[in-house]
Amino acid sequence: MNLNAIDRYAKSLIKEAGHKIRVSFFSTIDIDSKADANDLVTNIDREVESFFIERVRQDFPEHKMVSEEGFGDEISSLDGVVWFLDPIDGTMNFIHQRRNFAISLGIYVDGVGMLGYIYDVMRDELYHAAKGEGAYFNDERLPQLEITPLEEAIIGINASWVAPNHRVENEKIIELVRRCRGTRSYGSAAIELAYVSSGKIDAYISMRLAPWDIAGGIVIAQEVGAVATNLKGETPHLLGSDTFIVTRPGLHEEILSNYIRLK
Ligand code: 2AM
Ligand code: CA
């Protein structure tokens, strides 16, 4: 398999899709709700997903596509080549802000992440990596991450976990928020993963993410020495939704053992 050719192909699809998304702001965008009133999808999410799937099915018919809006394949194993695609990660930002969303893509071979892409469409910033070949921000190589103490760390976490909730003990999260240097929430898991990998934040924690939210970002994170697991400390399995944490080296163990108590 020629991964270099797939890499060039994936990048050109991402850039073309990004252009489609930017152009979409010149026409009316149709907004629907999915499972709940705040779980949003637009015609652009669907059109961009269909665009990727049609192209990949035509040019790589043996590859599987796993994607958010349901035009892809149902998979029960990670055998073969699997593309994990979120056409717009951060749909709420796309609708409300017209920025702070990304195309997220990971290409896995027999369960191993080989290629990862996070494209911040409005900033025209592409984070990408190939396994064993390093991670890049546009064409600039990203350095290996160094250890940062929690007191100097910025943690990406959604404010809802500080309030009482059914997933984690919120008092422990309050302690974490007090001890770290600051918190941020960007509303796009892919962008938060890109920011951990490029050192803009030091950790990112989420109580529920889908495979297409994280698959690409994990490949990039691993190339710079970040640690990505679910909140039980296990490798994310990518066959369904799960909890998630990614950090610089050093912080992972400290946050998981001292501040995360799953209910
Ligand atoms: P999305 O915009 O593609 O839905 C913060 O909202 C992050 O969590 C975003 O990356 C968002 O992706 C993702 N997200 C929101 N609701 C989710 C859900 N029910 N399951 C998995 N991921 C979700
Ligand atoms: Ca999405």
mmCIF file of C-alpha atoms and ligand atoms in Angstrom:
data_model
loop_
_atom_site.group_PDB
_atom_site.id
_atom_site.type_symbol
_atom_site.label_atom_id
_atom_site.label_comp_id
_atom_site.label_asym_id
_atom_site.label_seq_id
_atom_site.Cartn_x
_atom_site.Cartn_y
_atom_site.Cartn_z
ATOM 1 C CA MET A 1 0.000 0.000 0.000
ATOM 2 C CA ASN A 2 1.309 3.400 -0.972
ATOM 3 C CA LEU A 3 0.654 5.551 2.105
ATOM 4 C CA ASN A 4 2.415 8.554 0.557
ATOM 5 C CA ALA A 5 -0.084 8.542 -2.306
ATOM 6 C CA ILE A 6 -3.016 8.187 0.115
ATOM 7 C CA ASP A 7 -1.578 11.072 2.157
ATOM 8 C CA ARG A 8 -1.417 13.368 -0.887
ATOM 9 C CA TYR A 9 -4.902 12.297 -1.942
ATOM 10 C CA ALA A 10 -6.368 12.903 1.558
ATOM 11 C CA LYS A 11 -4.769 16.348 1.778
ATOM 12 C CA SER A 12 -6.191 17.398 -1.574
ATOM 13 C CA LEU A 13 -9.697 16.200 -0.565
ATOM 14 C CA ILE A 14 -9.431 18.118 2.715
ATOM 15 C CA LYS A 15 -8.385 21.342 0.984
ATOM 16 C CA GLU A 16 -11.174 21.004 -1.588
ATOM 17 C CA ALA A 17 -13.729 20.306 1.163
ATOM 18 C CA GLY A 18 -12.470 23.297 3.147
ATOM 19 C CA HIS A 19 -13.046 25.494 0.114
ATOM 20 C CA LYS A 20 -16.626 24.130 -0.215
ATOM 21 C CA ILE A 21 -17.276 24.965 3.439
ATOM 22 C CA ARG A 22 -15.961 28.532 3.144
ATOM 23 C CA VAL A 23 -18.040 29.098 0.015
ATOM 24 C CA SER A 24 -21.145 27.718 1.792
ATOM 25 C CA PHE A 25 -21.302 30.884 3.903
ATOM 26 C CA PHE A 26 -22.447 32.777 0.800
ATOM 27 C CA SER A 27 -25.716 30.789 0.706
ATOM 28 C CA THR A 28 -28.342 29.864 3.311
ATOM 29 C CA ILE A 29 -27.382 26.980 5.588
ATOM 30 C CA ASP A 30 -30.163 24.551 6.654
ATOM 31 C CA ILE A 31 -29.937 23.551 10.317
ATOM 32 C CA ASP A 32 -31.534 20.424 11.867
ATOM 33 C CA SER A 33 -31.370 18.847 15.322
ATOM 34 C CA LYS A 34 -30.355 15.232 15.824
ATOM 35 C CA ALA A 35 -30.729 13.263 19.094
ATOM 36 C CA ASP A 36 -31.427 16.378 21.168
ATOM 37 C CA ALA A 37 -32.221 20.019 20.463
ATOM 38 C CA ASN A 38 -28.577 21.127 20.839
ATOM 39 C CA ASP A 39 -27.099 18.285 18.759
ATOM 40 C CA LEU A 40 -26.983 20.083 15.427
ATOM 41 C CA VAL A 41 -26.335 19.114 11.827
ATOM 42 C CA THR A 42 -26.483 21.170 8.628
ATOM 43 C CA ASN A 43 -26.738 20.430 4.937
ATOM 44 C CA ILE A 44 -23.028 21.343 4.742
ATOM 45 C CA ASP A 45 -22.011 18.601 7.213
ATOM 46 C CA ARG A 46 -23.910 16.141 5.002
ATOM 47 C CA GLU A 47 -22.635 17.506 1.691
ATOM 48 C CA VAL A 48 -19.008 17.476 2.795
ATOM 49 C CA GLU A 49 -19.324 13.943 4.156
ATOM 50 C CA SER A 50 -20.944 12.749 0.890
ATOM 51 C CA PHE A 51 -18.178 14.440 -1.095
ATOM 52 C CA PHE A 52 -15.463 12.477 0.777
ATOM 53 C CA ILE A 53 -17.367 9.207 0.648
ATOM 54 C CA GLU A 54 -18.126 9.366 -3.076
ATOM 55 C CA ARG A 55 -14.484 10.124 -3.884
ATOM 56 C CA VAL A 56 -13.002 7.468 -1.616
ATOM 57 C CA ARG A 57 -15.486 4.785 -2.746
ATOM 58 C CA GLN A 58 -14.582 5.546 -6.344
ATOM 59 C CA ASP A 59 -10.793 5.685 -5.929
ATOM 60 C CA PHE A 60 -10.229 3.239 -3.039
ATOM 61 C CA PRO A 61 -13.247 0.901 -3.158
ATOM 62 C CA GLU A 62 -11.731 -1.514 -0.647
ATOM 63 C CA HIS A 63 -11.344 1.183 2.052
ATOM 64 C CA LYS A 64 -14.051 1.569 4.745
ATOM 65 C CA MET A 65 -15.474 4.959 5.740
ATOM 66 C CA VAL A 66 -16.696 5.634 9.296
ATOM 67 C CA SER A 67 -18.281 9.055 9.542
ATOM 68 C CA GLU A 68 -20.627 11.079 11.675
ATOM 69 C CA GLU A 69 -23.629 11.757 9.457
ATOM 70 C CA GLY A 70 -24.326 8.166 8.477
ATOM 71 C CA PHE A 71 -23.326 7.988 4.796
ATOM 72 C CA GLY A 72 -20.385 5.709 5.556
ATOM 73 C CA ASP A 73 -19.997 2.050 6.504
ATOM 74 C CA GLU A 74 -20.996 0.202 9.680
ATOM 75 C CA ILE A 75 -17.914 -1.622 10.915
ATOM 76 C CA SER A 76 -17.573 -4.294 13.568
ATOM 77 C CA SER A 77 -13.787 -4.638 13.364
ATOM 78 C CA LEU A 78 -10.830 -2.434 12.473
ATOM 79 C CA ASP A 79 -9.448 -4.851 9.857
ATOM 80 C CA GLY A 80 -8.226 -3.329 6.605
ATOM 81 C CA VAL A 81 -8.060 0.383 5.807
ATOM 82 C CA VAL A 82 -10.582 2.514 7.688
ATOM 83 C CA TRP A 83 -11.095 6.265 7.255
ATOM 84 C CA PHE A 84 -12.611 7.978 10.307
ATOM 85 C CA LEU A 85 -14.103 11.259 9.128
ATOM 86 C CA ASP A 86 -15.880 14.118 10.817
ATOM 87 C CA PRO A 87 -16.755 16.543 8.003
ATOM 88 C CA ILE A 88 -17.330 19.359 10.517
ATOM 89 C CA ASP A 89 -16.135 18.865 14.083
ATOM 90 C CA GLY A 90 -17.632 21.714 16.108
ATOM 91 C CA THR A 91 -20.902 22.100 14.222
ATOM 92 C CA MET A 92 -22.309 24.436 16.872
ATOM 93 C CA ASN A 93 -19.334 26.767 16.333
ATOM 94 C CA PHE A 94 -19.768 26.460 12.557
ATOM 95 C CA ILE A 95 -23.370 27.665 12.898
ATOM 96 C CA HIS A 96 -22.987 30.284 15.638
ATOM 97 C CA GLN A 97 -19.471 31.592 15.048
ATOM 98 C CA ARG A 98 -18.428 30.645 11.516
ATOM 99 C CA ARG A 99 -15.053 29.674 12.951
ATOM 100 C CA ASN A 100 -13.506 27.254 15.472
ATOM 101 C CA PHE A 101 -14.493 24.084 13.612
ATOM 102 C CA ALA A 102 -12.382 21.543 11.762
ATOM 103 C CA ILE A 103 -12.397 18.696 9.301
ATOM 104 C CA SER A 104 -11.095 15.703 11.245
ATOM 105 C CA LEU A 105 -9.725 12.634 9.459
ATOM 106 C CA GLY A 106 -7.777 9.579 10.614
ATOM 107 C CA ILE A 107 -6.711 6.728 8.342
ATOM 108 C CA TYR A 108 -6.065 3.434 10.129
ATOM 109 C CA VAL A 109 -4.668 0.145 8.821
ATOM 110 C CA ASP A 110 -5.672 -2.959 10.814
ATOM 111 C CA GLY A 111 -6.407 -0.734 13.812
ATOM 112 C CA VAL A 112 -3.124 1.216 13.696
ATOM 113 C CA GLY A 113 -3.374 4.978 13.098
ATOM 114 C CA MET A 114 -1.173 5.715 10.061
ATOM 115 C CA LEU A 115 -2.308 9.174 8.898
ATOM 116 C CA GLY A 116 -4.031 11.980 10.821
ATOM 117 C CA TYR A 117 -5.403 15.378 9.771
ATOM 118 C CA ILE A 118 -7.128 18.247 11.536
ATOM 119 C CA TYR A 119 -7.953 21.139 9.239
ATOM 120 C CA ASP A 120 -9.009 24.413 10.875
ATOM 121 C CA VAL A 121 -11.001 25.553 7.877
ATOM 122 C CA MET A 122 -11.339 29.283 8.532
ATOM 123 C CA ARG A 123 -7.709 29.762 9.605
ATOM 124 C CA ASP A 124 -6.481 27.554 6.746
ATOM 125 C CA GLU A 125 -4.335 25.653 9.270
ATOM 126 C CA LEU A 126 -3.635 21.980 8.645
ATOM 127 C CA TYR A 127 -2.262 19.819 11.454
ATOM 128 C CA HIS A 128 -1.175 16.453 10.076
ATOM 129 C CA ALA A 129 1.000 13.460 10.826
ATOM 130 C CA ALA A 130 2.127 10.158 9.417
ATOM 131 C CA LYS A 131 3.029 7.417 11.885
ATOM 132 C CA GLY A 132 6.766 7.413 12.523
ATOM 133 C CA GLU A 133 7.351 10.497 10.375
ATOM 134 C CA GLY A 134 6.449 13.299 12.769
ATOM 135 C CA ALA A 135 3.625 15.804 13.035
ATOM 136 C CA TYR A 136 3.298 19.074 11.150
ATOM 137 C CA PHE A 137 1.486 22.377 11.433
ATOM 138 C CA ASN A 138 1.087 23.348 7.780
ATOM 139 C CA ASP A 139 4.658 22.587 6.607
ATOM 140 C CA GLU A 140 6.350 23.249 9.919
ATOM 141 C CA ARG A 141 7.475 20.234 11.970
ATOM 142 C CA LEU A 142 5.967 20.181 15.472
ATOM 143 C CA PRO A 143 8.519 19.583 18.256
ATOM 144 C CA GLN A 144 8.264 16.809 20.858
ATOM 145 C CA LEU A 145 6.239 17.963 23.848
ATOM 146 C CA GLU A 146 8.045 18.514 27.115
ATOM 147 C CA ILE A 147 6.826 17.866 30.643
ATOM 148 C CA THR A 148 4.835 20.682 32.271
ATOM 149 C CA PRO A 149 3.754 20.677 35.948
ATOM 150 C CA LEU A 150 -0.007 20.895 36.563
ATOM 151 C CA GLU A 151 0.433 24.318 38.172
ATOM 152 C CA GLU A 152 1.653 25.645 34.804
ATOM 153 C CA ALA A 153 -0.809 23.736 32.636
ATOM 154 C CA ILE A 154 -3.838 24.966 30.682
ATOM 155 C CA ILE A 155 -6.528 22.266 30.640
ATOM 156 C CA GLY A 156 -9.150 22.022 27.903
ATOM 157 C CA ILE A 157 -12.366 21.070 29.658
ATOM 158 C CA ASN A 158 -16.030 21.891 29.222
ATOM 159 C CA ALA A 159 -17.507 23.881 32.156
ATOM 160 C CA SER A 160 -20.445 21.475 32.528
ATOM 161 C CA TRP A 161 -18.185 18.946 34.307
ATOM 162 C CA VAL A 162 -17.552 21.371 37.165
ATOM 163 C CA ALA A 163 -21.290 21.295 38.006
ATOM 164 C CA PRO A 164 -22.835 18.157 39.555
ATOM 165 C CA ASN A 165 -23.322 15.591 36.755
ATOM 166 C CA HIS A 166 -23.906 11.882 36.258
ATOM 167 C CA ARG A 167 -20.523 11.058 34.700
ATOM 168 C CA VAL A 168 -17.718 12.244 37.037
ATOM 169 C CA GLU A 169 -17.333 13.476 40.624
ATOM 170 C CA ASN A 170 -17.456 17.210 40.082
ATOM 171 C CA GLU A 171 -15.688 18.104 43.379
ATOM 172 C CA LYS A 172 -12.526 16.490 42.016
ATOM 173 C CA ILE A 173 -12.848 18.450 38.776
ATOM 174 C CA ILE A 174 -13.187 21.636 40.842
ATOM 175 C CA GLU A 175 -9.884 20.760 42.572
ATOM 176 C CA LEU A 176 -8.262 20.208 39.169
ATOM 177 C CA VAL A 177 -9.545 23.538 37.866
ATOM 178 C CA ARG A 178 -8.231 25.321 40.979
ATOM 179 C CA ARG A 179 -4.811 23.724 40.755
ATOM 180 C CA CYS A 180 -4.023 24.213 37.082
ATOM 181 C CA ARG A 181 -2.968 27.538 35.580
ATOM 182 C CA GLY A 182 -6.165 27.983 33.560
ATOM 183 C CA THR A 183 -8.890 26.276 31.549
ATOM 184 C CA ARG A 184 -10.159 26.658 27.988
ATOM 185 C CA SER A 185 -13.036 25.170 26.012
ATOM 186 C CA TYR A 186 -12.993 25.487 22.234
ATOM 187 C CA GLY A 187 -16.061 23.366 21.396
ATOM 188 C CA SER A 188 -14.260 21.146 18.881
ATOM 189 C CA ALA A 189 -12.493 18.033 20.104
ATOM 190 C CA ALA A 190 -10.341 17.975 16.986
ATOM 191 C CA ILE A 191 -9.130 21.534 17.527
ATOM 192 C CA GLU A 192 -8.410 20.780 21.201
ATOM 193 C CA LEU A 193 -6.361 17.742 20.157
ATOM 194 C CA ALA A 194 -4.475 19.879 17.638
ATOM 195 C CA TYR A 195 -3.836 22.461 20.360
ATOM 196 C CA VAL A 196 -2.458 19.860 22.780
ATOM 197 C CA SER A 197 -0.195 18.497 20.018
ATOM 198 C CA SER A 198 1.125 21.948 19.187
ATOM 199 C CA GLY A 199 1.570 23.008 22.830
ATOM 200 C CA LYS A 200 -1.154 25.686 22.935
ATOM 201 C CA ILE A 201 -2.903 23.836 25.752
ATOM 202 C CA ASP A 202 -1.478 21.032 27.898
ATOM 203 C CA ALA A 203 -4.371 18.588 28.289
ATOM 204 C CA TYR A 204 -7.890 18.002 27.000
ATOM 205 C CA ILE A 205 -10.570 15.951 28.760
ATOM 206 C CA SER A 206 -13.984 14.896 27.461
ATOM 207 C CA MET A 207 -16.719 12.652 28.867
ATOM 208 C CA ARG A 208 -18.066 11.520 25.523
ATOM 209 C CA LEU A 209 -16.456 11.478 22.105
ATOM 210 C CA ALA A 210 -17.021 9.447 18.968
ATOM 211 C CA PRO A 211 -14.273 7.728 16.913
ATOM 212 C CA TRP A 212 -14.395 10.399 14.161
ATOM 213 C CA ASP A 213 -13.814 13.155 16.754
ATOM 214 C CA ILE A 214 -10.476 11.697 17.874
ATOM 215 C CA ALA A 215 -9.049 9.238 15.319
ATOM 216 C CA GLY A 216 -7.053 11.790 13.315
ATOM 217 C CA GLY A 217 -5.977 13.754 16.365
ATOM 218 C CA ILE A 218 -4.616 10.657 18.087
ATOM 219 C CA VAL A 219 -2.174 10.013 15.219
ATOM 220 C CA ILE A 220 -0.922 13.602 15.455
ATOM 221 C CA ALA A 221 -0.738 13.505 19.271
ATOM 222 C CA GLN A 222 1.320 10.310 19.303
ATOM 223 C CA GLU A 223 3.915 11.771 16.950
ATOM 224 C CA VAL A 224 4.738 14.555 19.433
ATOM 225 C CA GLY A 225 4.779 12.314 22.511
ATOM 226 C CA ALA A 226 1.323 13.191 23.877
ATOM 227 C CA VAL A 227 -0.578 10.455 25.715
ATOM 228 C CA ALA A 228 -4.168 9.681 24.627
ATOM 229 C CA THR A 229 -6.471 7.193 26.391
ATOM 230 C CA ASN A 230 -10.016 6.896 27.673
ATOM 231 C CA LEU A 231 -10.625 7.966 31.287
ATOM 232 C CA LYS A 232 -9.946 4.410 32.489
ATOM 233 C CA GLY A 233 -6.434 4.735 31.050
ATOM 234 C CA GLU A 234 -7.140 2.322 28.180
ATOM 235 C CA THR A 235 -6.331 2.789 24.490
ATOM 236 C CA PRO A 236 -9.358 4.395 22.765
ATOM 237 C CA HIS A 237 -11.041 1.479 20.952
ATOM 238 C CA LEU A 238 -12.617 3.421 18.013
ATOM 239 C CA LEU A 239 -15.633 1.131 17.610
ATOM 240 C CA GLY A 240 -17.978 3.374 19.605
ATOM 241 C CA SER A 241 -18.188 6.467 21.810
ATOM 242 C CA ASP A 242 -16.005 6.700 24.900
ATOM 243 C CA THR A 243 -14.486 9.073 27.427
ATOM 244 C CA PHE A 244 -11.187 10.685 26.411
ATOM 245 C CA ILE A 245 -8.070 12.395 27.726
ATOM 246 C CA VAL A 246 -4.974 13.601 25.895
ATOM 247 C CA THR A 247 -2.078 15.334 27.638
ATOM 248 C CA ARG A 248 1.561 16.240 27.430
ATOM 249 C CA PRO A 249 3.820 13.571 28.893
ATOM 250 C CA GLY A 250 3.764 13.650 32.701
ATOM 251 C CA LEU A 251 0.306 15.126 33.210
ATOM 252 C CA HIS A 252 -1.706 12.078 32.139
ATOM 253 C CA GLU A 253 -1.023 9.887 35.164
ATOM 254 C CA GLU A 254 -1.372 12.797 37.589
ATOM 255 C CA ILE A 255 -4.764 13.938 36.270
ATOM 256 C CA LEU A 256 -6.219 10.438 35.908
ATOM 257 C CA SER A 257 -5.178 9.147 39.305
ATOM 258 C CA ASN A 258 -5.789 12.264 41.373
ATOM 259 C CA TYR A 259 -8.698 14.111 39.756
ATOM 260 C CA ILE A 260 -10.897 11.797 37.672
ATOM 261 C CA ARG A 261 -13.446 9.679 39.544
ATOM 262 C CA LEU A 262 -15.896 8.124 37.094
ATOM 263 C CA LYS A 263 -19.380 7.402 38.457
HETATM 264 P P1 2AM B 1 -19.401 17.657 16.679
HETATM 265 O O1 2AM B 1 -19.446 19.133 16.631
HETATM 266 O O2 2AM B 1 -18.877 17.039 15.439
HETATM 267 O O3 2AM B 1 -20.738 17.060 17.081
HETATM 268 C C1 2AM B 1 -17.614 19.478 21.785
HETATM 269 O O4 2AM B 1 -18.971 19.651 21.578
HETATM 270 C C2 2AM B 1 -17.090 18.299 20.992
HETATM 271 O O5 2AM B 1 -17.812 17.101 21.301
HETATM 272 C C3 2AM B 1 -17.185 18.432 19.495
HETATM 273 O O6 2AM B 1 -16.019 17.886 18.982
HETATM 274 C C4 2AM B 1 -18.418 17.652 19.101
HETATM 275 O O7 2AM B 1 -18.369 17.178 17.797
HETATM 276 C C5 2AM B 1 -18.361 16.528 20.112
HETATM 277 N N1 2AM B 1 -19.656 15.986 20.471
HETATM 278 C C6 2AM B 1 -20.764 16.685 20.767
HETATM 279 N N2 2AM B 1 -21.774 15.857 21.105
HETATM 280 C C7 2AM B 1 -21.283 14.595 21.038
HETATM 281 C C8 2AM B 1 -21.834 13.283 21.281
HETATM 282 N N3 2AM B 1 -23.082 13.129 21.678
HETATM 283 N N4 2AM B 1 -21.043 12.215 21.094
HETATM 284 C C9 2AM B 1 -19.772 12.376 20.690
HETATM 285 N N5 2AM B 1 -19.183 13.569 20.459
HETATM 286 C C10 2AM B 1 -19.930 14.666 20.629
HETATM 287 CA CA CA B 2 -19.443 16.648 13.256
#
